[in-house]
Amino acid sequence: MVNIAMLGYGVVGSGVAELILRNKYKFKDELDEELVLSKILVKNMKRHMSNKNVGLLTDNIEDIFKAKVDIVVEAMGGLDPSYEYVKMALNMKKHVVTANKDLIAEYGYELLKLARKNGVTIHFEASVGGGIPILKSINECLVGNQIRSIKSILNGTTNFILSKMNHNGMSYESALKLAQKLGFAEANPESDVKGYDAARKLSILSTIAYNRRVSWKDINIEGIVKIDSEDFRYAKHKKCNIKLLGISKVCGDKIYASVMPVMVKEDSVLGRIEDEYNAILVEGDAVGDVMFSGKGAGMFPTASAVFGDIADIIEHKKEKSIIFSAEKANINKNLESKSNWFMRVKTCDRMKIIESISVNFKNCYILSNGFCGNKNEVAAFVSADNEDVLNDYIEKMKSDKYAQSVKKFLVLDK
Amino acid sequence: MVNIAMLGYGVVGSGVAELILRNKYKFKDELDEELVLSKILVKNMKRHMSNKNVGLLTDNIEDIFKAKVDIVVEAMGGLDPSYEYVKMALNMKKHVVTANKDLIAEYGYELLKLARKNGVTIHFEASVGGGIPILKSINECLVGNQIRSIKSILNGTTNFILSKMNHNGMSYESALKLAQKLGFAEANPESDVKGYDAARKLSILSTIAYNRRVSWKDINIEGIVKIDSEDFRYAKHKKCNIKLLGISKVCGDKIYASVMPVMVKEDSVLGRIEDEYNAILVEGDAVGDVMFSGKGAGMFPTASAVFGDIADIIEHKKEKSIIFSAEKANINKNLESKSNWFMRVKTCDRMKIIESISVNFKNCYILSNGFCGNKNEVAAFVSADNEDVLNDYIEKMKSDKYAQSVKKFLVLDK
């Protein structure tokens, strides 16, 4: 008998409860173990009174540990009180499974150490990419590789919004409203649309992939709130989509990491990931490019990953949790390598900007006035030896008052 | 110290030897284990005399087991003598890692039982999809799912040939020659181009996914040898590519499984997998569609998967190998569900065939004479309630002498 207690009974929790029920006898033949959901912690008992699991509910965390429990599934999200409760569970020598990227991005190092100290494990496959088996793949299957880079779409909400803007010509505001209506975006979408959610997931992925701690607070984060329909028109001119990408990359002894809207070729693997789907493209020195995609969120995709973690604890009874490296990564916020960019420069002096772009960038492609539609704008695709060169140029144009504002996108050719 | 002996020192073996060297100290900190390649079995000692590992070589299998060895990597391929040697290794209580799909497709059930009897494990991640972490993902990460279907491109050689025929207008023969020249196809390409290789991989995947043994000999296998440039012209008319797909699917208490050329939409996930890449699209009841892609063969992609298996044995020290179910799947060779097909009918009586297709299939789209180019051919897209209906129709047309021959393709809309 494996007793599973659950903290939280919202969308993810309900999905996990259902999968535990469906798979009650999954390990019966092989390990003579039966799965039992023993207790569920909820905030408000009254809201769940008609639920079939009502007998298991409690609003008191103490009850969770009074019951016999082997594995604690944390499905509350957020940091408070998840962080305290997960620490309690680990200190009481319970294995923990969580889908909580905020928690792992913030306290992963500490919690993994605590788990190890207590001889238990904490699993968090569902925290990145929903149901996509990505953390285990990197951590176990690709262990013979030095991971060189990760390019990823890690937030379904923003990918949905960008898809609707691109294919249905919707404005950012209408696409966001539609996402909220369909349950893909929360009432307060800040963490998604500002890129924080993707950044937290990228930090977890990168910390595992490069075996150095990549803090999401150290990386360059740009969301999608400033994207407009003109950006898509320009992107289409180069047969590109705009995607919010989480990119990280080994650069010597540093790690480059960023979350930002990027122009990617329409027919590239990432350019074709639409709606609420997530995708992760991992480049290893031995395996080459491996691509994973699937639904990055939702009740059952997330529950699928949580259940995989539960099974891992039951079947493999690992006594040692994985650890996040004690070593903190040295982060590059800007791309040090040669790269292609698209710029929209708001200016009162188009000719000056056109001239200066031509002079400063050997490879440049300036869109004609007719294409731009806006008399006060210069739009150009340029190559830069590195991002700093481009940023310096932009700063100079601004300080010399030639440019009022500049919007820039990385352009990926593959 | 973990001592690894290797059987075979060709492309895969050399890659594995290199990865073992690169990762010699991978487990030093954590487990105080160092990787050592202790012995390598080769057929012909003389061919390897200039190799840096010459001191480890032997052409006598007995030497392999005289040395201290914990893990045996089988990298010879084929059945003879791999099968005997792997049995020897298991009986001597050595863990085995193999990349050999022929061996696992043929003797997987027996070898997994033998491993278990001896308290050791046999791992074979590299046998399907090269470096793509697919078997572990299905077996562990997606364990909470009932897998509903698999759609896959499992053979890089044929995918390369089809890509060249589609995009470069090459004939089958020239594309095959190019593949051979580039090392993607063997001198004797039969197993690839006739679909046997893909069928063996599909059988391994399906056996794990559905927990019932799917023998590759029981499934419908069609290769790519009869595909011509006209087929691609017809496919393009429907914005399709032609791909050699391994498809399996739960149909009630049966499993449908087949390997055959299929018309898939150009902009679908599988339609976009080009050249030597493999891809596997797994549909689970909880997770939905999850897609995996990457290089399906080659020295380092394969070695990456083999190394992942070695790491699994070292890190998780599983005492129980996975098992293939004792239950044999009841196989459907034909699709029982409603499906779309494309037919090319060679005939002396076009009008008769056109009329009969119109009468027999409610949804049909017959290409005009002008498009066909061949006066003795009728080409049509049709919907059928199931594949048997279509096959019966084709047989009747043939026995009535209206059709000399019929070529048919499944058409997938997504």
PDB file of N, CA and C in Angstrom, chain A residues 127-202:
ATOM      1  N   SER A 127       6.783  20.531 -13.411  1.00  0.00           N
ATOM      2  CA  SER A 127       7.015  21.974 -13.268  1.00  0.00           C
ATOM      3  C   SER A 127       7.469  22.622 -14.575  1.00  0.00           C
ATOM      4  N   VAL A 128       7.974  21.829 -15.496  1.00  0.00           N
ATOM      5  CA  VAL A 128       8.414  22.354 -16.794  1.00  0.00           C
ATOM      6  C   VAL A 128       7.774  21.549 -17.923  1.00  0.00           C
ATOM      7  N   GLY A 129       7.074  22.222 -18.815  1.00  0.00           N
ATOM      8  CA  GLY A 129       6.549  21.547 -20.004  1.00  0.00           C
ATOM      9  C   GLY A 129       5.364  20.626 -19.742  1.00  0.00           C
ATOM     10  N   GLY A 130       4.671  20.804 -18.619  1.00  0.00           N
ATOM     11  CA  GLY A 130       3.475  19.996 -18.340  1.00  0.00           C
ATOM     12  C   GLY A 130       3.747  18.512 -18.478  1.00  0.00           C
ATOM     13  N   GLY A 131       3.051  17.862 -19.406  1.00  0.00           N
ATOM     14  CA  GLY A 131       3.163  16.416 -19.557  1.00  0.00           C
ATOM     15  C   GLY A 131       4.359  15.943 -20.362  1.00  0.00           C
ATOM     16  N   ILE A 132       5.120  16.854 -20.908  1.00  0.00           N
ATOM     17  CA  ILE A 132       6.272  16.467 -21.728  1.00  0.00           C
ATOM     18  C   ILE A 132       7.383  15.911 -20.839  1.00  0.00           C
ATOM     19  N   PRO A 133       7.863  14.704 -21.135  1.00  0.00           N
ATOM     20  CA  PRO A 133       8.933  14.129 -20.294  1.00  0.00           C
ATOM     21  C   PRO A 133      10.274  14.793 -20.596  1.00  0.00           C
ATOM     22  N   ILE A 134      10.527  15.943 -20.007  1.00  0.00           N
ATOM     23  CA  ILE A 134      11.735  16.675 -20.389  1.00  0.00           C
ATOM     24  C   ILE A 134      12.831  16.639 -19.331  1.00  0.00           C
ATOM     25  N   LEU A 135      12.464  16.797 -18.050  1.00  0.00           N
ATOM     26  CA  LEU A 135      13.524  16.839 -17.035  1.00  0.00           C
ATOM     27  C   LEU A 135      14.210  15.488 -16.909  1.00  0.00           C
ATOM     28  N   LYS A 136      13.399  14.422 -16.872  1.00  0.00           N
ATOM     29  CA  LYS A 136      13.991  13.083 -16.779  1.00  0.00           C
ATOM     30  C   LYS A 136      14.813  12.764 -18.023  1.00  0.00           C
ATOM     31  N   SER A 137      14.321  13.189 -19.175  1.00  0.00           N
ATOM     32  CA  SER A 137      15.075  12.939 -20.403  1.00  0.00           C
ATOM     33  C   SER A 137      16.449  13.588 -20.346  1.00  0.00           C
ATOM     34  N   ILE A 138      16.494  14.842 -19.918  1.00  0.00           N
ATOM     35  CA  ILE A 138      17.789  15.529 -19.840  1.00  0.00           C
ATOM     36  C   ILE A 138      18.657  14.913 -18.746  1.00  0.00           C
ATOM     37  N   ASN A 139      18.032  14.672 -17.614  1.00  0.00           N
ATOM     38  CA  ASN A 139      18.782  14.251 -16.435  1.00  0.00           C
ATOM     39  C   ASN A 139      19.260  12.802 -16.507  1.00  0.00           C
ATOM     40  N   GLU A 140      18.491  11.970 -17.159  1.00  0.00           N
ATOM     41  CA  GLU A 140      18.860  10.556 -17.191  1.00  0.00           C
ATOM     42  C   GLU A 140      19.253  10.089 -18.596  1.00  0.00           C
ATOM     43  N   CYS A 141      18.362  10.277 -19.568  1.00  0.00           N
ATOM     44  CA  CYS A 141      18.639   9.713 -20.895  1.00  0.00           C
ATOM     45  C   CYS A 141      19.799  10.421 -21.601  1.00  0.00           C
ATOM     46  N   LEU A 142      19.913  11.723 -21.403  1.00  0.00           N
ATOM     47  CA  LEU A 142      20.948  12.473 -22.125  1.00  0.00           C
ATOM     48  C   LEU A 142      22.177  12.730 -21.257  1.00  0.00           C
ATOM     49  N   VAL A 143      22.333  11.949 -20.192  1.00  0.00           N
ATOM     50  CA  VAL A 143      23.395  12.207 -19.210  1.00  0.00           C
ATOM     51  C   VAL A 143      24.803  12.082 -19.805  1.00  0.00           C
ATOM     52  N   GLY A 144      24.929  11.349 -20.903  1.00  0.00           N
ATOM     53  CA  GLY A 144      26.245  11.219 -21.549  1.00  0.00           C
ATOM     54  C   GLY A 144      26.630  12.431 -22.388  1.00  0.00           C
ATOM     55  N   ASN A 145      25.702  13.377 -22.513  1.00  0.00           N
ATOM     56  CA  ASN A 145      25.929  14.569 -23.330  1.00  0.00           C
ATOM     57  C   ASN A 145      26.360  15.776 -22.499  1.00  0.00           C
ATOM     58  N   GLN A 146      27.161  16.626 -23.105  1.00  0.00           N
ATOM     59  CA  GLN A 146      27.257  18.002 -22.626  1.00  0.00           C
ATOM     60  C   GLN A 146      26.137  18.727 -23.348  1.00  0.00           C
ATOM     61  N   ILE A 147      25.190  19.280 -22.611  1.00  0.00           N
ATOM     62  CA  ILE A 147      24.126  20.027 -23.281  1.00  0.00           C
ATOM     63  C   ILE A 147      24.700  21.381 -23.698  1.00  0.00           C
ATOM     64  N   ARG A 148      24.488  21.716 -24.972  1.00  0.00           N
ATOM     65  CA  ARG A 148      25.061  22.961 -25.492  1.00  0.00           C
ATOM     66  C   ARG A 148      24.076  24.113 -25.470  1.00  0.00           C
ATOM     67  N   SER A 149      22.819  23.785 -25.780  1.00  0.00           N
ATOM     68  CA  SER A 149      21.827  24.861 -25.797  1.00  0.00           C
ATOM     69  C   SER A 149      20.419  24.314 -25.636  1.00  0.00           C
ATOM     70  N   ILE A 150      19.540  25.211 -25.238  1.00  0.00           N
ATOM     71  CA  ILE A 150      18.109  24.911 -25.136  1.00  0.00           C
ATOM     72  C   ILE A 150      17.366  26.050 -25.807  1.00  0.00           C
ATOM     73  N   LYS A 151      16.439  25.697 -26.688  1.00  0.00           N
ATOM     74  CA  LYS A 151      15.536  26.711 -27.237  1.00  0.00           C
ATOM     75  C   LYS A 151      14.135  26.201 -26.947  1.00  0.00           C
ATOM     76  N   SER A 152      13.308  27.027 -26.359  1.00  0.00           N
ATOM     77  CA  SER A 152      12.060  26.458 -25.866  1.00  0.00           C
ATOM     78  C   SER A 152      10.885  27.424 -25.864  1.00  0.00           C
ATOM     79  N   ILE A 153       9.711  26.836 -26.040  1.00  0.00           N
ATOM     80  CA  ILE A 153       8.450  27.547 -25.838  1.00  0.00           C
ATOM     81  C   ILE A 153       7.861  26.944 -24.574  1.00  0.00           C
ATOM     82  N   LEU A 154       7.894  27.694 -23.479  1.00  0.00           N
ATOM     83  CA  LEU A 154       7.590  27.100 -22.170  1.00  0.00           C
ATOM     84  C   LEU A 154       6.317  27.642 -21.550  1.00  0.00           C
ATOM     85  N   ASN A 155       5.665  28.558 -22.248  1.00  0.00           N
ATOM     86  CA  ASN A 155       4.448  29.123 -21.680  1.00  0.00           C
ATOM     87  C   ASN A 155       3.317  29.042 -22.700  1.00  0.00           C
ATOM     88  N   GLY A 156       2.333  28.205 -22.403  1.00  0.00           N
ATOM     89  CA  GLY A 156       1.234  27.963 -23.329  1.00  0.00           C
ATOM     90  C   GLY A 156       0.334  29.180 -23.509  1.00  0.00           C
ATOM     91  N   THR A 157       0.160  29.943 -22.450  1.00  0.00           N
ATOM     92  CA  THR A 157      -0.714  31.124 -22.514  1.00  0.00           C
ATOM     93  C   THR A 157      -0.213  32.106 -23.569  1.00  0.00           C
ATOM     94  N   THR A 158       1.072  32.448 -23.482  1.00  0.00           N
ATOM     95  CA  THR A 158       1.614  33.421 -24.434  1.00  0.00           C
ATOM     96  C   THR A 158       1.684  32.829 -25.832  1.00  0.00           C
ATOM     97  N   ASN A 159       1.948  31.519 -25.922  1.00  0.00           N
ATOM     98  CA  ASN A 159       2.004  30.925 -27.263  1.00  0.00           C
ATOM     99  C   ASN A 159       0.619  30.935 -27.903  1.00  0.00           C
ATOM    100  N   PHE A 160      -0.397  30.735 -27.083  1.00  0.00           N
ATOM    101  CA  PHE A 160      -1.775  30.819 -27.568  1.00  0.00           C
ATOM    102  C   PHE A 160      -2.077  32.236 -28.060  1.00  0.00           C
ATOM    103  N   ILE A 161      -1.733  33.228 -27.249  1.00  0.00           N
ATOM    104  CA  ILE A 161      -1.991  34.627 -27.622  1.00  0.00           C
ATOM    105  C   ILE A 161      -1.264  34.980 -28.922  1.00  0.00           C
ATOM    106  N   LEU A 162       0.010  34.613 -29.008  1.00  0.00           N
ATOM    107  CA  LEU A 162       0.785  34.936 -30.212  1.00  0.00           C
ATOM    108  C   LEU A 162       0.225  34.213 -31.440  1.00  0.00           C
ATOM    109  N   SER A 163      -0.231  32.963 -31.261  1.00  0.00           N
ATOM    110  CA  SER A 163      -0.833  32.218 -32.386  1.00  0.00           C
ATOM    111  C   SER A 163      -2.068  32.935 -32.902  1.00  0.00           C
ATOM    112  N   LYS A 164      -2.897  33.398 -31.974  1.00  0.00           N
ATOM    113  CA  LYS A 164      -4.132  34.086 -32.393  1.00  0.00           C
ATOM    114  C   LYS A 164      -3.812  35.424 -33.060  1.00  0.00           C
ATOM    115  N   MET A 165      -2.807  36.107 -32.566  1.00  0.00           N
ATOM    116  CA  MET A 165      -2.417  37.373 -33.200  1.00  0.00           C
ATOM    117  C   MET A 165      -1.889  37.118 -34.608  1.00  0.00           C
ATOM    118  N   ASN A 166      -1.135  36.042 -34.751  1.00  0.00           N
ATOM    119  CA  ASN A 166      -0.519  35.740 -36.040  1.00  0.00           C
ATOM    120  C   ASN A 166      -1.536  35.224 -37.057  1.00  0.00           C
ATOM    121  N   HIS A 167      -2.326  34.238 -36.661  1.00  0.00           N
ATOM    122  CA  HIS A 167      -3.195  33.574 -37.647  1.00  0.00           C
ATOM    123  C   HIS A 167      -4.574  34.202 -37.767  1.00  0.00           C
ATOM    124  N   ASN A 168      -5.055  34.830 -36.684  1.00  0.00           N
ATOM    125  CA  ASN A 168      -6.400  35.382 -36.752  1.00  0.00           C
ATOM    126  C   ASN A 168      -6.395  36.904 -36.766  1.00  0.00           C
ATOM    127  N   GLY A 169      -5.205  37.484 -36.839  1.00  0.00           N
ATOM    128  CA  GLY A 169      -5.109  38.941 -36.901  1.00  0.00           C
ATOM    129  C   GLY A 169      -5.672  39.639 -35.674  1.00  0.00           C
ATOM    130  N   MET A 170      -5.728  38.931 -34.554  1.00  0.00           N
ATOM    131  CA  MET A 170      -6.270  39.550 -33.346  1.00  0.00           C
ATOM    132  C   MET A 170      -5.261  40.513 -32.736  1.00  0.00           C
ATOM    133  N   SER A 171      -5.787  41.506 -32.018  1.00  0.00           N
ATOM    134  CA  SER A 171      -4.888  42.387 -31.270  1.00  0.00           C
ATOM    135  C   SER A 171      -4.436  41.636 -30.024  1.00  0.00           C
ATOM    136  N   TYR A 172      -3.389  42.140 -29.389  1.00  0.00           N
ATOM    137  CA  TYR A 172      -2.911  41.515 -28.159  1.00  0.00           C
ATOM    138  C   TYR A 172      -4.021  41.438 -27.122  1.00  0.00           C
ATOM    139  N   GLU A 173      -4.749  42.548 -26.991  1.00  0.00           N
ATOM    140  CA  GLU A 173      -5.800  42.616 -25.966  1.00  0.00           C
ATOM    141  C   GLU A 173      -6.909  41.588 -26.215  1.00  0.00           C
ATOM    142  N   SER A 174      -7.357  41.475 -27.475  1.00  0.00           N
ATOM    143  CA  SER A 174      -8.452  40.530 -27.752  1.00  0.00           C
ATOM    144  C   SER A 174      -7.961  39.099 -27.575  1.00  0.00           C
ATOM    145  N   ALA A 175      -6.718  38.832 -28.007  1.00  0.00           N
ATOM    146  CA  ALA A 175      -6.197  37.475 -27.879  1.00  0.00           C
ATOM    147  C   ALA A 175      -6.071  37.091 -26.399  1.00  0.00           C
ATOM    148  N   LEU A 176      -5.630  38.046 -25.586  1.00  0.00           N
ATOM    149  CA  LEU A 176      -5.531  37.790 -24.143  1.00  0.00           C
ATOM    150  C   LEU A 176      -6.909  37.511 -23.561  1.00  0.00           C
ATOM    151  N   LYS A 177      -7.901  38.324 -23.973  1.00  0.00           N
ATOM    152  CA  LYS A 177      -9.269  38.103 -23.471  1.00  0.00           C
ATOM    153  C   LYS A 177      -9.771  36.711 -23.853  1.00  0.00           C
ATOM    154  N   LEU A 178      -9.502  36.309 -25.099  1.00  0.00           N
ATOM    155  CA  LEU A 178      -9.929  34.981 -25.549  1.00  0.00           C
ATOM    156  C   LEU A 178      -9.235  33.889 -24.713  1.00  0.00           C
ATOM    157  N   ALA A 179      -7.961  34.079 -24.471  1.00  0.00           N
ATOM    158  CA  ALA A 179      -7.215  33.096 -23.669  1.00  0.00           C
ATOM    159  C   ALA A 179      -7.813  32.991 -22.265  1.00  0.00           C
ATOM    160  N   GLN A 180      -8.194  34.133 -21.729  1.00  0.00           N
ATOM    161  CA  GLN A 180      -8.805  34.118 -20.388  1.00  0.00           C
ATOM    162  C   GLN A 180     -10.148  33.415 -20.408  1.00  0.00           C
ATOM    163  N   LYS A 181     -10.909  33.697 -21.464  1.00  0.00           N
ATOM    164  CA  LYS A 181     -12.236  33.089 -21.602  1.00  0.00           C
ATOM    165  C   LYS A 181     -12.121  31.568 -21.689  1.00  0.00           C
ATOM    166  N   LEU A 182     -11.104  31.104 -22.415  1.00  0.00           N
ATOM    167  CA  LEU A 182     -10.937  29.661 -22.610  1.00  0.00           C
ATOM    168  C   LEU A 182     -10.173  28.989 -21.470  1.00  0.00           C
ATOM    169  N   GLY A 183      -9.788  29.776 -20.493  1.00  0.00           N
ATOM    170  CA  GLY A 183      -9.095  29.189 -19.339  1.00  0.00           C
ATOM    171  C   GLY A 183      -7.610  28.983 -19.552  1.00  0.00           C
ATOM    172  N   PHE A 184      -7.070  29.530 -20.636  1.00  0.00           N
ATOM    173  CA  PHE A 184      -5.619  29.395 -20.859  1.00  0.00           C
ATOM    174  C   PHE A 184      -4.829  30.486 -20.128  1.00  0.00           C
ATOM    175  N   ALA A 185      -5.531  31.576 -19.793  1.00  0.00           N
ATOM    176  CA  ALA A 185      -4.829  32.647 -19.076  1.00  0.00           C
ATOM    177  C   ALA A 185      -5.585  32.957 -17.798  1.00  0.00           C
ATOM    178  N   GLU A 186      -4.831  33.351 -16.779  1.00  0.00           N
ATOM    179  CA  GLU A 186      -5.465  33.680 -15.514  1.00  0.00           C
ATOM    180  C   GLU A 186      -5.988  35.114 -15.520  1.00  0.00           C
ATOM    181  N   ALA A 187      -6.843  35.397 -14.535  1.00  0.00           N
ATOM    182  CA  ALA A 187      -7.402  36.747 -14.420  1.00  0.00           C
ATOM    183  C   ALA A 187      -6.266  37.767 -14.340  1.00  0.00           C
ATOM    184  N   ASN A 188      -5.249  37.433 -13.567  1.00  0.00           N
ATOM    185  CA  ASN A 188      -4.054  38.278 -13.540  1.00  0.00           C
ATOM    186  C   ASN A 188      -2.959  37.564 -14.341  1.00  0.00           C
ATOM    187  N   PRO A 189      -2.786  37.975 -15.593  1.00  0.00           N
ATOM    188  CA  PRO A 189      -1.897  37.201 -16.477  1.00  0.00           C
ATOM    189  C   PRO A 189      -0.447  37.656 -16.410  1.00  0.00           C
ATOM    190  N   GLU A 190      -0.117  38.527 -15.482  1.00  0.00           N
ATOM    191  CA  GLU A 190       1.189  39.160 -15.467  1.00  0.00           C
ATOM    192  C   GLU A 190       2.356  38.179 -15.574  1.00  0.00           C
ATOM    193  N   SER A 191       2.313  37.146 -14.752  1.00  0.00           N
ATOM    194  CA  SER A 191       3.445  36.216 -14.716  1.00  0.00           C
ATOM    195  C   SER A 191       3.661  35.536 -16.074  1.00  0.00           C
ATOM    196  N   ASP A 192       2.574  35.290 -16.796  1.00  0.00           N
ATOM    197  CA  ASP A 192       2.702  34.694 -18.132  1.00  0.00           C
ATOM    198  C   ASP A 192       3.174  35.717 -19.165  1.00  0.00           C
ATOM    199  N   VAL A 193       2.406  36.807 -19.299  1.00  0.00           N
ATOM    200  CA  VAL A 193       2.668  37.722 -20.419  1.00  0.00           C
ATOM    201  C   VAL A 193       3.950  38.529 -20.249  1.00  0.00           C
ATOM    202  N   LYS A 194       4.388  38.666 -19.014  1.00  0.00           N
ATOM    203  CA  LYS A 194       5.657  39.370 -18.807  1.00  0.00           C
ATOM    204  C   LYS A 194       6.863  38.438 -18.901  1.00  0.00           C
ATOM    205  N   GLY A 195       6.598  37.154 -19.076  1.00  0.00           N
ATOM    206  CA  GLY A 195       7.700  36.219 -19.309  1.00  0.00           C
ATOM    207  C   GLY A 195       8.283  35.583 -18.057  1.00  0.00           C
ATOM    208  N   TYR A 196       7.732  35.927 -16.867  1.00  0.00           N
ATOM    209  CA  TYR A 196       8.312  35.389 -15.633  1.00  0.00           C
ATOM    210  C   TYR A 196       8.125  33.873 -15.535  1.00  0.00           C
ATOM    211  N   ASP A 197       6.945  33.405 -15.933  1.00  0.00           N
ATOM    212  CA  ASP A 197       6.669  31.968 -15.865  1.00  0.00           C
ATOM    213  C   ASP A 197       7.664  31.199 -16.738  1.00  0.00           C
ATOM    214  N   ALA A 198       7.850  31.653 -17.967  1.00  0.00           N
ATOM    215  CA  ALA A 198       8.802  30.994 -18.868  1.00  0.00           C
ATOM    216  C   ALA A 198      10.215  31.070 -18.304  1.00  0.00           C
ATOM    217  N   ALA A 199      10.540  32.201 -17.692  1.00  0.00           N
ATOM    218  CA  ALA A 199      11.893  32.377 -17.141  1.00  0.00           C
ATOM    219  C   ALA A 199      12.148  31.389 -16.003  1.00  0.00           C
ATOM    220  N   ARG A 200      11.138  31.181 -15.168  1.00  0.00           N
ATOM    221  CA  ARG A 200      11.306  30.232 -14.056  1.00  0.00           C
ATOM    222  C   ARG A 200      11.518  28.818 -14.596  1.00  0.00           C
ATOM    223  N   LYS A 201      10.736  28.472 -15.623  1.00  0.00           N
ATOM    224  CA  LYS A 201      10.887  27.136 -16.199  1.00  0.00           C
ATOM    225  C   LYS A 201      12.244  26.998 -16.887  1.00  0.00           C
ATOM    226  N   LEU A 202      12.649  28.045 -17.602  1.00  0.00           N
ATOM    227  CA  LEU A 202      13.960  27.994 -18.258  1.00  0.00           C
ATOM    228  C   LEU A 202      15.072  27.848 -17.222  1.00  0.00           C
TER     229      LEU A 202
END
